[in-house]
PDB file of C-alpha atoms and ligand atoms in Angstrom:
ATOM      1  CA  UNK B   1       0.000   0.000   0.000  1.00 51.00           C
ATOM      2  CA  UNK B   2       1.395   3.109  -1.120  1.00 57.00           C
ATOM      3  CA  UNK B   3       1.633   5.878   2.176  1.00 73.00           C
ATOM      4  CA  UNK B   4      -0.300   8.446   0.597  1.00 71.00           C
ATOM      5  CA  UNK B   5      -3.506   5.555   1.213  1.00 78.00           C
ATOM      6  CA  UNK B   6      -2.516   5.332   4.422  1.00 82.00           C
ATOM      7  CA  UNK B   7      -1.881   8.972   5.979  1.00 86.00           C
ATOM      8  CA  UNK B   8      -1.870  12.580   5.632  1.00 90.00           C
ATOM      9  CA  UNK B   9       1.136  15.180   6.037  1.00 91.00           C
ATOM     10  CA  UNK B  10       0.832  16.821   9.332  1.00 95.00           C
ATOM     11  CA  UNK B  11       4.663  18.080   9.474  1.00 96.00           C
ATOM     12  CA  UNK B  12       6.864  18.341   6.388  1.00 96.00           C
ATOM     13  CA  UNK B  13      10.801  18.179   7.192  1.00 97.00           C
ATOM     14  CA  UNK B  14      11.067  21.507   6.920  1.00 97.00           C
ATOM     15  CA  UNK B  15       8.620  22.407   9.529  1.00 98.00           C
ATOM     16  CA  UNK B  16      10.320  19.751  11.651  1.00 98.00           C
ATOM     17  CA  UNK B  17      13.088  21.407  11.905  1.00 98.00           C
ATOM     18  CA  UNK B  18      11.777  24.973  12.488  1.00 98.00           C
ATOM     19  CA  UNK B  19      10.317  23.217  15.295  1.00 98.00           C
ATOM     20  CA  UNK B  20      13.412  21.503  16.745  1.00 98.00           C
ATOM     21  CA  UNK B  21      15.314  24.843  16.448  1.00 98.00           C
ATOM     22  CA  UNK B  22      13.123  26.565  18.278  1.00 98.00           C
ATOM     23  CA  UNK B  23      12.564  24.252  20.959  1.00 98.00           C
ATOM     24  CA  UNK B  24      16.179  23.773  21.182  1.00 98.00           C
ATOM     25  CA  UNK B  25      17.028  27.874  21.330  1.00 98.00           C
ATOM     26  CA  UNK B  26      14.545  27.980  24.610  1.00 98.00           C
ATOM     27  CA  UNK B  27      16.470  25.848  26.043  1.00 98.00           C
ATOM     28  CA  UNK B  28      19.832  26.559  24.905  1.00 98.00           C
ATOM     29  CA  UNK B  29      18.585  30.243  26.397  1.00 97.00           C
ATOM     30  CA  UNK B  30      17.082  29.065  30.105  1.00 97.00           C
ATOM     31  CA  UNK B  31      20.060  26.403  30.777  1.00 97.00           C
ATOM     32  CA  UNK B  32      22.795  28.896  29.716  1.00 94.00           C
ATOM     33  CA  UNK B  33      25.545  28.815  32.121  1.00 94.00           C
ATOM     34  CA  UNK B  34      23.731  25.389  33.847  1.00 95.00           C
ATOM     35  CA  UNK B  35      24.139  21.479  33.950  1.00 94.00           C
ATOM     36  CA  UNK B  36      21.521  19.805  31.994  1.00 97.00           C
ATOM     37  CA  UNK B  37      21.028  16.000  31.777  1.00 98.00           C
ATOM     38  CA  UNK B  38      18.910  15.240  28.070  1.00 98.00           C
ATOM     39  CA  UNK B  39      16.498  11.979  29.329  1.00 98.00           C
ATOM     40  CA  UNK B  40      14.979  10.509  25.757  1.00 98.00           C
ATOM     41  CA  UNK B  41      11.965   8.367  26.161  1.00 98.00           C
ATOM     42  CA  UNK B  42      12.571   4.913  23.894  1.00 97.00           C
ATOM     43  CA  UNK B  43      11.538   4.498  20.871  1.00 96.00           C
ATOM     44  CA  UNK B  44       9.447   7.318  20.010  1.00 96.00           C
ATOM     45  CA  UNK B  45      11.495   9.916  20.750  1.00 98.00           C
ATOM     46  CA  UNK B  46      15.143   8.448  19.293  1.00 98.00           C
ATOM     47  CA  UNK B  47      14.168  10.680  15.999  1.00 98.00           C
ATOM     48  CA  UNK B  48      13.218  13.990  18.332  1.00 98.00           C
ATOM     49  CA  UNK B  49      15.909  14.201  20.865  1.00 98.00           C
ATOM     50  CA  UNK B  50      18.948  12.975  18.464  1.00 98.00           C
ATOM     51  CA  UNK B  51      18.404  16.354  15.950  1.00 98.00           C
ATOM     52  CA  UNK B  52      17.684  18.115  19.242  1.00 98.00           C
ATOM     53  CA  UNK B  53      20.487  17.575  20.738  1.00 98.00           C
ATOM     54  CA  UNK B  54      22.829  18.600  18.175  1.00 98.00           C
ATOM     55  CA  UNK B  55      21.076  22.013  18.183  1.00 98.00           C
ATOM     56  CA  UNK B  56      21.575  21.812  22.199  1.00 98.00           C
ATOM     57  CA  UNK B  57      24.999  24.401  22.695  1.00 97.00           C
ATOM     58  CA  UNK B  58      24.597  23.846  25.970  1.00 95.00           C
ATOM     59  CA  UNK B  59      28.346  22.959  27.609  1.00 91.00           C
ATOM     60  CA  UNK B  60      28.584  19.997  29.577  1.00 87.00           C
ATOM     61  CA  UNK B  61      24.904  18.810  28.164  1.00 96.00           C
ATOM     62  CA  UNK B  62      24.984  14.878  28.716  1.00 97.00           C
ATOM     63  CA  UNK B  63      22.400  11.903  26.989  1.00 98.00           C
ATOM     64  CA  UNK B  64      20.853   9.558  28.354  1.00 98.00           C
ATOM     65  CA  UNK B  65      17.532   7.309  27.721  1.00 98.00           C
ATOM     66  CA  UNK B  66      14.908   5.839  29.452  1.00 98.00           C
ATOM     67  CA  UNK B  67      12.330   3.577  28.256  1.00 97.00           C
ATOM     68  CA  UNK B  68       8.956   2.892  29.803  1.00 95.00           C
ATOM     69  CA  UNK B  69       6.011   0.401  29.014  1.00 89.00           C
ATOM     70  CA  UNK B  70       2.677   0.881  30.057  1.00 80.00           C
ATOM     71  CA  UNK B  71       0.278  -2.604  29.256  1.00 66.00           C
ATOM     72  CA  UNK B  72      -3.092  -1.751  28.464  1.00 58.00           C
ATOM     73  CA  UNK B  73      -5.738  -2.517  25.849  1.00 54.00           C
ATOM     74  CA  UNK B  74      -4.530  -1.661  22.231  1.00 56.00           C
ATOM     75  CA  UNK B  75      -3.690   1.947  21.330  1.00 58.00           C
ATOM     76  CA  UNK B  76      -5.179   3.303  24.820  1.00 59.00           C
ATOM     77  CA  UNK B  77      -2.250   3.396  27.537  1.00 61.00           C
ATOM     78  CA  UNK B  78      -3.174   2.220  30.779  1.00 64.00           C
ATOM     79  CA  UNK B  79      -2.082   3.598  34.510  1.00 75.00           C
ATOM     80  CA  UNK B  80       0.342   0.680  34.878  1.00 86.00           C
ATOM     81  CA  UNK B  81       3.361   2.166  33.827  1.00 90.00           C
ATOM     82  CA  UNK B  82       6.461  -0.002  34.285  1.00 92.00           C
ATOM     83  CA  UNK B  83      10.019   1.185  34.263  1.00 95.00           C
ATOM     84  CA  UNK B  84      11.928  -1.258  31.407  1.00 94.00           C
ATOM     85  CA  UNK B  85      15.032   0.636  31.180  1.00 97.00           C
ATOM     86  CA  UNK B  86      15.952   3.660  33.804  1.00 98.00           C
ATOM     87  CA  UNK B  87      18.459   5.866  33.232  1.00 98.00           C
ATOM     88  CA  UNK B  88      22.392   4.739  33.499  1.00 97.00           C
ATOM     89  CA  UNK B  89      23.848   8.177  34.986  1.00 96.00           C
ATOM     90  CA  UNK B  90      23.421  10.050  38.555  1.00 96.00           C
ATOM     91  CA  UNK B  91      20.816  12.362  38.269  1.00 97.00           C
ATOM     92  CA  UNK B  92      21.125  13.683  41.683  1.00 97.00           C
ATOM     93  CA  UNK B  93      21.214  17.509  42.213  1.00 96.00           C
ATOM     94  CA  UNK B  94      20.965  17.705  38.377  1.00 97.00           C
ATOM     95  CA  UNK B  95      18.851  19.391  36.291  1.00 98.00           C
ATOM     96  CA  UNK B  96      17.094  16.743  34.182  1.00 98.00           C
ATOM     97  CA  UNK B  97      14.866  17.929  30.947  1.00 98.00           C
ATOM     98  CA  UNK B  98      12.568  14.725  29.406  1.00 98.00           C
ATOM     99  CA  UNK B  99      12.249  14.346  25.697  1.00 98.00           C
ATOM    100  CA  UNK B 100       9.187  12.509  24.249  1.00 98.00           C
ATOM    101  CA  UNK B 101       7.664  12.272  21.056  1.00 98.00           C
ATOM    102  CA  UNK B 102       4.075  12.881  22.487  1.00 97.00           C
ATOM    103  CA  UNK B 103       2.183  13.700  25.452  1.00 96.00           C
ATOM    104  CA  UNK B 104      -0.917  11.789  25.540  1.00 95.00           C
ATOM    105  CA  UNK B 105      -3.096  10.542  28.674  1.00 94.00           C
ATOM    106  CA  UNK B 106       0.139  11.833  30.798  1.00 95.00           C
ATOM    107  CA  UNK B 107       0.725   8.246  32.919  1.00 94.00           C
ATOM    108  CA  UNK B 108       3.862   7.994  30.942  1.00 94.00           C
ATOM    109  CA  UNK B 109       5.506  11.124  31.726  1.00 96.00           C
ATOM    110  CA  UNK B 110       3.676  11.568  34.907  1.00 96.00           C
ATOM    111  CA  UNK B 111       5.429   8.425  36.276  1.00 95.00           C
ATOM    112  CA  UNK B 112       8.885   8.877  34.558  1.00 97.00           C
ATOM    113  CA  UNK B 113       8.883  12.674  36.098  1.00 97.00           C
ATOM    114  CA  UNK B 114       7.756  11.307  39.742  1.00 97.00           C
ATOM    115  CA  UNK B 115      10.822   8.540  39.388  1.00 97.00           C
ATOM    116  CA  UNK B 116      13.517  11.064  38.336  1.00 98.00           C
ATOM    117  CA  UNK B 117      12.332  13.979  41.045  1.00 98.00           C
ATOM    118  CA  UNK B 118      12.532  10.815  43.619  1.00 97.00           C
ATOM    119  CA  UNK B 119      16.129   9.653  42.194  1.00 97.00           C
ATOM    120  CA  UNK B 120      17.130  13.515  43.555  1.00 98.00           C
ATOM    121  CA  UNK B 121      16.897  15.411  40.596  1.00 98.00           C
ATOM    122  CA  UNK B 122      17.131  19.221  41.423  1.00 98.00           C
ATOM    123  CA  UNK B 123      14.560  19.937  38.302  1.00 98.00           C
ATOM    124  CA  UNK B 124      12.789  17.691  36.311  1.00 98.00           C
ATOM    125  CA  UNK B 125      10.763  19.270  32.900  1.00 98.00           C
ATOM    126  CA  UNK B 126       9.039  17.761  30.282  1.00 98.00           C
ATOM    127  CA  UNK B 127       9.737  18.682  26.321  1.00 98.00           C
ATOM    128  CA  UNK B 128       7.560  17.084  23.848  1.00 98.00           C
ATOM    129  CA  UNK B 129       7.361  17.372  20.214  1.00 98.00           C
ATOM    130  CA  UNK B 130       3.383  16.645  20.148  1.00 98.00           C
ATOM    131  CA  UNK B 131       0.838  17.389  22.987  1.00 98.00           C
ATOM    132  CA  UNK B 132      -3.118  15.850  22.764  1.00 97.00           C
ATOM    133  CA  UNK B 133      -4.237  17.523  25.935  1.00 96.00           C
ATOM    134  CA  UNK B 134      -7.689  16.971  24.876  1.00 95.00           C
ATOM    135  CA  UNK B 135      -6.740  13.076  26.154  1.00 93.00           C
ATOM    136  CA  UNK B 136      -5.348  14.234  29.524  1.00 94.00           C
ATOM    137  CA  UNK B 137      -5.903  12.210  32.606  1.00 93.00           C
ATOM    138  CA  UNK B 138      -3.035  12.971  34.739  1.00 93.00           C
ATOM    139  CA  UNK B 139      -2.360  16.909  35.835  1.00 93.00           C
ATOM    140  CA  UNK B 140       0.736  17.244  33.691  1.00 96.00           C
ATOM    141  CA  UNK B 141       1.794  20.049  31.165  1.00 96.00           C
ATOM    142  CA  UNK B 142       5.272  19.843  28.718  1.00 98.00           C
ATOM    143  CA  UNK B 143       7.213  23.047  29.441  1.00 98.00           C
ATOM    144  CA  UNK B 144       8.761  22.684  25.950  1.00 98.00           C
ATOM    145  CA  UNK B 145       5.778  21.984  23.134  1.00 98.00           C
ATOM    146  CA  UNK B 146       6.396  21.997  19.318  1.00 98.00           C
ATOM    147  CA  UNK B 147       2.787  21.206  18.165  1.00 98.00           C
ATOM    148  CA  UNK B 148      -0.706  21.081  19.982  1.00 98.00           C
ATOM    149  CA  UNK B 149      -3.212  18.571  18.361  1.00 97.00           C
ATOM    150  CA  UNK B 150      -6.036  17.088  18.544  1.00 95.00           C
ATOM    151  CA  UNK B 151      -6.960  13.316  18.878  1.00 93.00           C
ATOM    152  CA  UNK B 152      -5.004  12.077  15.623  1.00 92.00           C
ATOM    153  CA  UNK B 153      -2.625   8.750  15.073  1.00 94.00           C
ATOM    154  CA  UNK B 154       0.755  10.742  14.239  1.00 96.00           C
ATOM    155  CA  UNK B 155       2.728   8.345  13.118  1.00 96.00           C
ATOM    156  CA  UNK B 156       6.737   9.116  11.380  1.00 96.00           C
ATOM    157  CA  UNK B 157       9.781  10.865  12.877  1.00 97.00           C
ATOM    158  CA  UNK B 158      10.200   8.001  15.293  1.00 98.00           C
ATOM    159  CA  UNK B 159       6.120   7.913  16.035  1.00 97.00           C
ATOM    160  CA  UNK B 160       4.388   4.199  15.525  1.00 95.00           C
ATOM    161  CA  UNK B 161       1.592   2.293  14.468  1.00 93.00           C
ATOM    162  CA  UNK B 162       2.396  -1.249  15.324  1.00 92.00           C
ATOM    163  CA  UNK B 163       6.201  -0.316  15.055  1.00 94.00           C
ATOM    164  CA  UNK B 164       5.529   0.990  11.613  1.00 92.00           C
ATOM    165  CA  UNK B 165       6.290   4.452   9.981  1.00 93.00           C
ATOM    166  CA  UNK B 166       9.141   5.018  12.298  1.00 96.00           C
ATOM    167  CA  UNK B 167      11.444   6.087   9.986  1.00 95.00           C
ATOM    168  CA  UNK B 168       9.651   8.348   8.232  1.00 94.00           C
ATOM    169  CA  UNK B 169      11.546  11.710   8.167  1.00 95.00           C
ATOM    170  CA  UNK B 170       8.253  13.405   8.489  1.00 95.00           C
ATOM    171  CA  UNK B 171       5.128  13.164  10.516  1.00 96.00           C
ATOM    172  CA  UNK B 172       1.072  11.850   8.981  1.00 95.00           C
ATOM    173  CA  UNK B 173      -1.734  11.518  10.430  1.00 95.00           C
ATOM    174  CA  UNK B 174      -3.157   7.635  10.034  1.00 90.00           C
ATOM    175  CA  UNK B 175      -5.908   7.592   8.406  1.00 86.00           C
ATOM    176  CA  UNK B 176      -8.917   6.479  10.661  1.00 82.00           C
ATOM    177  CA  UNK B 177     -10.267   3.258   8.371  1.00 80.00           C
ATOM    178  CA  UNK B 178      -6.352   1.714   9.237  1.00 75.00           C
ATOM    179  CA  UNK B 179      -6.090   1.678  13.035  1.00 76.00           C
ATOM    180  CA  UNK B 180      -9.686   1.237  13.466  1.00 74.00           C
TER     181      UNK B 180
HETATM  182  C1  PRP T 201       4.062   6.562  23.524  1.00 89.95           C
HETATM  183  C2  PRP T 201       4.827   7.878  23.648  1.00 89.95           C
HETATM  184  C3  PRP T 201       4.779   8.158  25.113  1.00 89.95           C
HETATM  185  C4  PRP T 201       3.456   7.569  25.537  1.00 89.95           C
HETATM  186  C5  PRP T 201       2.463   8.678  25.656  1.00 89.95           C
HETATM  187  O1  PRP T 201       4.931   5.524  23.787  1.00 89.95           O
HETATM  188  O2  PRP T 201       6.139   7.744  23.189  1.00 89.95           O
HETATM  189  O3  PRP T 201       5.825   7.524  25.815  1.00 89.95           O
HETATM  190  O4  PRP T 201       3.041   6.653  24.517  1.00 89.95           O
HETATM  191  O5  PRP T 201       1.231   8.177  26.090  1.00 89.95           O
HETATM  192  P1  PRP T 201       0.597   8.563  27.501  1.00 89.95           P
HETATM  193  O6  PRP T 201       0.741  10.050  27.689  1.00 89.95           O
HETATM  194  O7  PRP T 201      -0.840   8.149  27.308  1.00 89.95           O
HETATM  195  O8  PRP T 201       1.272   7.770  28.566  1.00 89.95           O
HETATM  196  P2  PRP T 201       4.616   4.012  23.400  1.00 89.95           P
HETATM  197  O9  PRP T 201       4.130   3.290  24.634  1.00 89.95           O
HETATM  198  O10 PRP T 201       3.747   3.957  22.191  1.00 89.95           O
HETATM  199  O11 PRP T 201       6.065   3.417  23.085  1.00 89.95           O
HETATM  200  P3  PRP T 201       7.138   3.844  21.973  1.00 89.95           P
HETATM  201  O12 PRP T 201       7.668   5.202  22.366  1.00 89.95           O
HETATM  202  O13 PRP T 201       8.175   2.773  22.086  1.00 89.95           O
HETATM  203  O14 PRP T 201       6.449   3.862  20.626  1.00 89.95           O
END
């Protein structure tokens, strides 16, 4: 099946990367002079925070990744969110900024933030490329957002369907008579 059946442009490359750069000069401008620890959020962020980071002129700026799995029903994440991999430096008394592809119901980041603030983190915030808060069930908010949307299967730039589509180098929206 050709892609063009399957989904609709939602983010050309080129509009990625205005995105990324302007993401990335907030926080190159409120960490100046600080310590920053990069947390990426397997798999859907590995596109996201990898061209991120090398628009990051932060000094010092360090990687790392964490991946988390929450089993539910299908598409719909439940509360269970389990930690598969946790992060492999010392975030103590560091400031810590989470990159994820998408902020959806919030249990993901929710837990991930609440395990890194109780691993001694001096500041934990969230940066996410996509944000549905229309699906919100957990009081969280990204302090780093490139675009707001509404209820639609992204999928490309690292983003899934059934591990599909990942390496797209730019972002659709599934079309509905796929997934459902
Ligand atoms: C996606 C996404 C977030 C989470 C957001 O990950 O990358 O981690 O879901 O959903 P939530 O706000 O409802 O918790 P997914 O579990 O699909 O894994 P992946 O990143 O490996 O594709």
């Amino acid at each position: 099946m050709l892609h063009k059946d399957v989904f609709e442009e939602l983010m050309n490359e080129e509009e990625l990367d205005k995105t990324v750069s302007d993401i990335a000069a907030r926080i190159n401008a409120d960490y100046d002079g600080k310590e920053l620890v990069i947390v990426g959020i397997l798999k859907g962020s590995a596109i996201f925070v990898a061209d991120l980071l090398r628009k990051i002129t932060i000094e010092g700026v360090q990687l790392d990744f964490m991946q988390a799995s929450s089993y539910g029903s299908g598409s719909v994440s439940s509360g269970n969110v389990r930690i598969v991999k946790d992060v492999s430096c010392n975030v103590k008394e560091r400031n810590v900024l989470i990159v994820e592809d998408i902020l959806d119901t919030g249990n993901t980041l929710s837990h991930i933030k609440e395990h890194l603030l109780s691993k001694g983190a001096a500041s934990v915030r969230i940066c996410t490329l996509f944000d549905k808060p229309g699906r919100r069930k957990k009081p969280i908010t990204a302090d780093y957002t490139g675009k707001v949307i509404d209820d639609l299967f992204v999928v490309g730039y690292g983003l899934d369907y059934s591990e599909r589509y990942r390496n797209l180098p730019y972002v659709g929206v599934l079309k509905a008579e796929i997934y459902s």
